[in-house]
Amino acid sequence: MVFQPQPKILICRDDIAKAVDRLACEIERDYQGKQPLLIGVLKGSFVFMADLVRQLDLPLELDFVRLSSYGAAKESSGKVRVVQGLKTPIKGRDVLVIEDIVDTGITISFLLDYLKKKKPASLKLCALTDKPSRHRVPVSIDYLGFTLPNKFIVGYGLDFDERFRNLRDIYAIED
Ligand code: 5GP
Ligand code: MG
């Protein structure tokens, strides 16, 4: 079956831009005098991260991790693997993880545990979106863009089976 998103915008580009500005203000305020390392979770966070870092007037550095993905399914397998690890040592660094979406929370809590073992000075999470009704493990999000209903979303970096990442707004796909 070819999956086509219905033309239903859940979050428009203007609202996304406002949220990115707000998050950047919060992050800039909290990281004054620091040189944070922002770690993007590939692939979904690449658009969000690109917009966010350009609003941040901080001497920041970037790195990326890639975790095992859903493939063509819309449900997490519950098993997470690091597919591409960090190139930057994070011991003693102020680390801020940039994620596109927290769904069950399994992926991000795995990543935060993995990073914590490397002894950063601080470790925080910035997520563009969150589906709290879907959480299966507790996750605390330090900087959050939007709380979502239980819908599958695409656009602004988020895919379904690798498509739709380039859409400028966020769409909800109805089953
Ligand atoms: P979790 O482990 O929290 O269930 O899933 C997190 C990952 O699943 C996200 O980083 C994202 O890659 C994917 N994911 C979860 N919900 C959605 C969604 O609504 N849309 C898209 N495109 N990906 C999602
Ligand atoms: Mg992701």
mmCIF file of C-alpha atoms and ligand atoms in Angstrom:
data_model
loop_
_atom_site.group_PDB
_atom_site.id
_atom_site.type_symbol
_atom_site.label_atom_id
_atom_site.label_comp_id
_atom_site.label_asym_id
_atom_site.label_seq_id
_atom_site.Cartn_x
_atom_site.Cartn_y
_atom_site.Cartn_z
ATOM 1 C CA MET A 1 0.000 0.000 0.000
ATOM 2 C CA VAL A 2 1.297 3.474 -0.807
ATOM 3 C CA PHE A 3 0.912 5.679 2.228
ATOM 4 C CA GLN A 4 -0.170 9.207 1.389
ATOM 5 C CA PRO A 5 -0.525 11.810 4.110
ATOM 6 C CA GLN A 6 -3.867 13.580 4.097
ATOM 7 C CA PRO A 7 -3.419 17.314 3.605
ATOM 8 C CA LYS A 8 -4.044 17.982 7.278
ATOM 9 C CA ILE A 9 -1.640 20.421 8.864
ATOM 10 C CA LEU A 10 -1.294 19.868 12.592
ATOM 11 C CA ILE A 11 1.377 22.525 13.212
ATOM 12 C CA CYS A 12 2.022 25.229 10.624
ATOM 13 C CA ARG A 13 5.455 26.617 9.796
ATOM 14 C CA ASP A 14 4.779 29.941 11.582
ATOM 15 C CA ASP A 15 3.943 28.176 14.834
ATOM 16 C CA ILE A 16 7.026 25.974 14.451
ATOM 17 C CA ALA A 17 9.202 29.067 13.961
ATOM 18 C CA LYS A 18 7.709 30.704 17.075
ATOM 19 C CA ALA A 19 8.369 27.579 19.142
ATOM 20 C CA VAL A 20 11.956 27.370 17.872
ATOM 21 C CA ASP A 21 12.481 31.029 18.874
ATOM 22 C CA ARG A 22 11.059 30.392 22.337
ATOM 23 C CA LEU A 23 13.208 27.291 22.872
ATOM 24 C CA ALA A 24 16.308 29.146 21.676
ATOM 25 C CA CYS A 25 15.627 31.945 24.204
ATOM 26 C CA GLU A 26 15.271 29.427 27.046
ATOM 27 C CA ILE A 27 18.437 27.546 26.027
ATOM 28 C CA GLU A 28 20.468 30.721 25.533
ATOM 29 C CA ARG A 29 19.454 31.974 28.974
ATOM 30 C CA ASP A 30 20.352 28.675 30.693
ATOM 31 C CA TYR A 31 23.708 28.154 28.934
ATOM 32 C CA GLN A 32 25.172 31.641 29.382
ATOM 33 C CA GLY A 33 28.960 31.380 29.886
ATOM 34 C CA LYS A 34 28.962 27.750 28.742
ATOM 35 C CA GLN A 35 30.050 26.015 25.564
ATOM 36 C CA PRO A 36 27.373 23.357 25.141
ATOM 37 C CA LEU A 37 27.624 20.317 22.907
ATOM 38 C CA LEU A 38 24.349 19.770 21.066
ATOM 39 C CA ILE A 39 23.778 16.170 20.044
ATOM 40 C CA GLY A 40 21.187 15.678 17.318
ATOM 41 C CA VAL A 41 19.381 12.377 16.989
ATOM 42 C CA LEU A 42 19.408 11.460 13.312
ATOM 43 C CA LYS A 43 17.658 11.560 11.069
ATOM 44 C CA GLY A 44 14.445 13.175 12.292
ATOM 45 C CA SER A 45 15.943 16.097 14.222
ATOM 46 C CA PHE A 46 18.054 17.507 11.394
ATOM 47 C CA VAL A 47 15.631 20.228 10.276
ATOM 48 C CA PHE A 48 14.720 21.268 13.817
ATOM 49 C CA MET A 49 18.370 21.338 14.853
ATOM 50 C CA ALA A 50 19.382 23.389 11.817
ATOM 51 C CA ASP A 51 16.748 26.014 12.644
ATOM 52 C CA LEU A 52 17.442 25.961 16.385
ATOM 53 C CA VAL A 53 21.223 26.410 16.237
ATOM 54 C CA ARG A 54 20.870 29.400 13.944
ATOM 55 C CA GLN A 55 18.835 31.137 16.682
ATOM 56 C CA LEU A 56 21.422 30.387 19.370
ATOM 57 C CA ASP A 57 24.039 33.022 20.114
ATOM 58 C CA LEU A 58 26.305 30.635 22.049
ATOM 59 C CA PRO A 59 29.766 29.152 21.347
ATOM 60 C CA LEU A 60 28.199 25.744 20.796
ATOM 61 C CA GLU A 61 29.454 22.582 19.143
ATOM 62 C CA LEU A 62 27.468 19.885 17.348
ATOM 63 C CA ASP A 63 27.534 16.161 17.007
ATOM 64 C CA PHE A 64 25.048 13.508 15.931
ATOM 65 C CA VAL A 65 24.016 10.013 16.875
ATOM 66 C CA ARG A 66 21.930 7.667 14.845
ATOM 67 C CA LEU A 67 19.797 5.098 16.599
ATOM 68 C CA SER A 68 18.010 2.121 15.135
ATOM 69 C CA SER A 69 14.872 3.327 13.430
ATOM 70 C CA TYR A 70 11.360 2.100 12.984
ATOM 71 C CA GLY A 71 11.918 1.204 9.338
ATOM 72 C CA ALA A 72 8.572 1.186 7.606
ATOM 73 C CA ALA A 73 6.585 0.551 10.781
ATOM 74 C CA LYS A 74 4.835 3.170 12.859
ATOM 75 C CA GLU A 75 5.385 1.378 16.166
ATOM 76 C CA SER A 76 8.632 1.125 18.114
ATOM 77 C CA SER A 77 10.090 -2.367 18.247
ATOM 78 C CA GLY A 78 11.150 -1.543 21.819
ATOM 79 C CA LYS A 79 14.736 -2.439 20.920
ATOM 80 C CA VAL A 80 17.163 0.412 20.429
ATOM 81 C CA ARG A 81 20.675 0.236 18.996
ATOM 82 C CA VAL A 82 23.288 2.894 18.376
ATOM 83 C CA VAL A 83 23.888 2.730 14.627
ATOM 84 C CA GLN A 84 26.262 5.691 14.455
ATOM 85 C CA GLY A 85 28.001 6.806 17.621
ATOM 86 C CA LEU A 86 29.496 10.099 18.743
ATOM 87 C CA LYS A 87 32.737 11.469 17.380
ATOM 88 C CA THR A 88 33.160 13.989 20.242
ATOM 89 C CA PRO A 89 34.220 12.986 23.793
ATOM 90 C CA ILE A 90 31.489 14.207 26.149
ATOM 91 C CA LYS A 91 33.132 13.707 29.548
ATOM 92 C CA GLY A 92 32.820 16.990 31.451
ATOM 93 C CA ARG A 93 30.785 18.649 28.679
ATOM 94 C CA ASP A 94 27.422 20.360 28.958
ATOM 95 C CA VAL A 95 25.413 18.128 26.663
ATOM 96 C CA LEU A 96 22.028 19.020 25.202
ATOM 97 C CA VAL A 97 20.285 16.296 23.210
ATOM 98 C CA ILE A 98 18.074 17.471 20.349
ATOM 99 C CA GLU A 99 15.216 15.107 19.476
ATOM 100 C CA ASP A 100 12.338 15.451 17.056
ATOM 101 C CA ILE A 101 9.707 13.507 18.981
ATOM 102 C CA VAL A 102 9.243 11.565 22.190
ATOM 103 C CA ASP A 103 6.664 8.835 21.694
ATOM 104 C CA THR A 104 6.969 5.843 24.045
ATOM 105 C CA GLY A 105 10.146 7.436 25.425
ATOM 106 C CA ILE A 106 12.094 4.203 24.946
ATOM 107 C CA THR A 107 14.516 5.618 22.374
ATOM 108 C CA ILE A 108 15.384 8.765 24.275
ATOM 109 C CA SER A 109 15.699 7.128 27.681
ATOM 110 C CA PHE A 110 18.063 4.568 26.141
ATOM 111 C CA LEU A 111 20.150 7.386 24.645
ATOM 112 C CA LEU A 112 20.202 9.439 27.853
ATOM 113 C CA ASP A 113 21.370 6.384 29.853
ATOM 114 C CA TYR A 114 24.038 5.670 27.219
ATOM 115 C CA LEU A 115 25.299 9.284 27.383
ATOM 116 C CA LYS A 116 25.132 9.493 31.189
ATOM 117 C CA LYS A 117 27.653 6.652 31.431
ATOM 118 C CA LYS A 118 30.155 8.854 29.606
ATOM 119 C CA LYS A 119 30.029 11.351 32.505
ATOM 120 C CA PRO A 120 29.025 14.678 30.949
ATOM 121 C CA ALA A 121 29.028 17.730 33.294
ATOM 122 C CA SER A 122 25.318 18.133 32.557
ATOM 123 C CA LEU A 123 22.805 16.352 30.352
ATOM 124 C CA LYS A 124 19.522 17.858 29.193
ATOM 125 C CA LEU A 125 16.910 17.117 26.568
ATOM 126 C CA CYS A 126 15.269 19.420 24.039
ATOM 127 C CA ALA A 127 12.422 17.832 22.079
ATOM 128 C CA LEU A 128 10.352 19.502 19.393
ATOM 129 C CA THR A 129 7.306 17.338 20.141
ATOM 130 C CA ASP A 130 6.023 14.940 22.779
ATOM 131 C CA LYS A 131 3.126 12.474 22.904
ATOM 132 C CA PRO A 132 2.686 12.094 26.693
ATOM 133 C CA SER A 133 -0.257 9.713 26.362
ATOM 134 C CA ARG A 134 2.097 7.206 24.673
ATOM 135 C CA HIS A 135 4.924 7.208 27.227
ATOM 136 C CA ARG A 136 5.902 3.746 28.450
ATOM 137 C CA VAL A 137 8.912 4.901 30.444
ATOM 138 C CA PRO A 138 9.282 8.160 32.396
ATOM 139 C CA VAL A 139 10.999 10.921 30.423
ATOM 140 C CA SER A 140 11.708 14.424 31.589
ATOM 141 C CA ILE A 141 11.992 16.969 28.797
ATOM 142 C CA ASP A 142 13.859 20.153 29.725
ATOM 143 C CA TYR A 143 12.869 22.139 26.627
ATOM 144 C CA LEU A 144 9.677 21.171 24.762
ATOM 145 C CA GLY A 145 8.135 22.655 21.623
ATOM 146 C CA PHE A 146 4.710 21.013 21.382
ATOM 147 C CA THR A 147 2.578 18.464 23.216
ATOM 148 C CA LEU A 148 0.809 16.282 20.647
ATOM 149 C CA PRO A 149 -2.267 14.082 20.635
ATOM 150 C CA ASN A 150 -1.767 10.404 19.842
ATOM 151 C CA LYS A 151 -1.290 10.846 16.089
ATOM 152 C CA PHE A 152 1.515 9.894 13.741
ATOM 153 C CA ILE A 153 3.153 13.007 12.348
ATOM 154 C CA VAL A 154 5.356 13.734 9.334
ATOM 155 C CA GLY A 155 7.161 16.773 7.953
ATOM 156 C CA TYR A 156 9.810 19.173 9.294
ATOM 157 C CA GLY A 157 12.354 16.337 9.372
ATOM 158 C CA LEU A 158 9.958 13.571 10.400
ATOM 159 C CA ASP A 159 9.305 10.750 7.962
ATOM 160 C CA PHE A 160 7.057 7.899 7.168
ATOM 161 C CA ASP A 161 9.197 5.233 5.507
ATOM 162 C CA GLU A 162 11.776 7.929 4.663
ATOM 163 C CA ARG A 163 9.328 10.196 2.887
ATOM 164 C CA PHE A 164 7.925 13.634 3.782
ATOM 165 C CA ARG A 165 10.947 14.885 5.747
ATOM 166 C CA ASN A 166 11.133 17.918 3.468
ATOM 167 C CA LEU A 167 7.626 19.241 4.188
ATOM 168 C CA ARG A 168 7.760 22.660 5.840
ATOM 169 C CA ASP A 169 4.755 22.124 8.103
ATOM 170 C CA ILE A 170 3.947 19.203 10.394
ATOM 171 C CA TYR A 171 1.124 16.943 9.175
ATOM 172 C CA ALA A 172 -0.867 14.318 11.069
ATOM 173 C CA ILE A 173 -1.402 11.049 9.235
ATOM 174 C CA GLU A 174 -4.723 9.407 9.929
ATOM 175 C CA ASP A 175 -4.899 5.657 9.782
HETATM 176 P P1 5GP B 1 9.961 6.234 21.014
HETATM 177 O O1 5GP B 1 11.132 5.362 21.341
HETATM 178 O O2 5GP B 1 9.830 7.436 21.941
HETATM 179 O O3 5GP B 1 8.684 5.441 20.952
HETATM 180 O O4 5GP B 1 10.141 6.728 19.544
HETATM 181 C C1 5GP B 1 10.949 7.751 19.234
HETATM 182 C C2 5GP B 1 11.262 7.760 17.747
HETATM 183 O O5 5GP B 1 10.223 7.136 16.978
HETATM 184 C C3 5GP B 1 11.340 9.174 17.261
HETATM 185 O O6 5GP B 1 12.630 9.698 17.421
HETATM 186 C C4 5GP B 1 10.894 9.030 15.827
HETATM 187 O O7 5GP B 1 11.999 8.676 15.030
HETATM 188 C C5 5GP B 1 9.902 7.896 15.849
HETATM 189 N N1 5GP B 1 8.507 8.380 15.988
HETATM 190 C C6 5GP B 1 7.696 8.287 17.068
HETATM 191 N N2 5GP B 1 6.495 8.865 16.845
HETATM 192 C C7 5GP B 1 6.561 9.342 15.587
HETATM 193 C C8 5GP B 1 5.637 10.069 14.760
HETATM 194 O O8 5GP B 1 4.515 10.429 15.116
HETATM 195 N N3 5GP B 1 6.094 10.386 13.508
HETATM 196 C C9 5GP B 1 7.321 10.041 13.049
HETATM 197 N N4 5GP B 1 7.620 10.380 11.792
HETATM 198 N N5 5GP B 1 8.216 9.361 13.795
HETATM 199 C C10 5GP B 1 7.834 9.024 15.049
HETATM 200 MG MG MG B 2 13.986 10.611 16.329
#
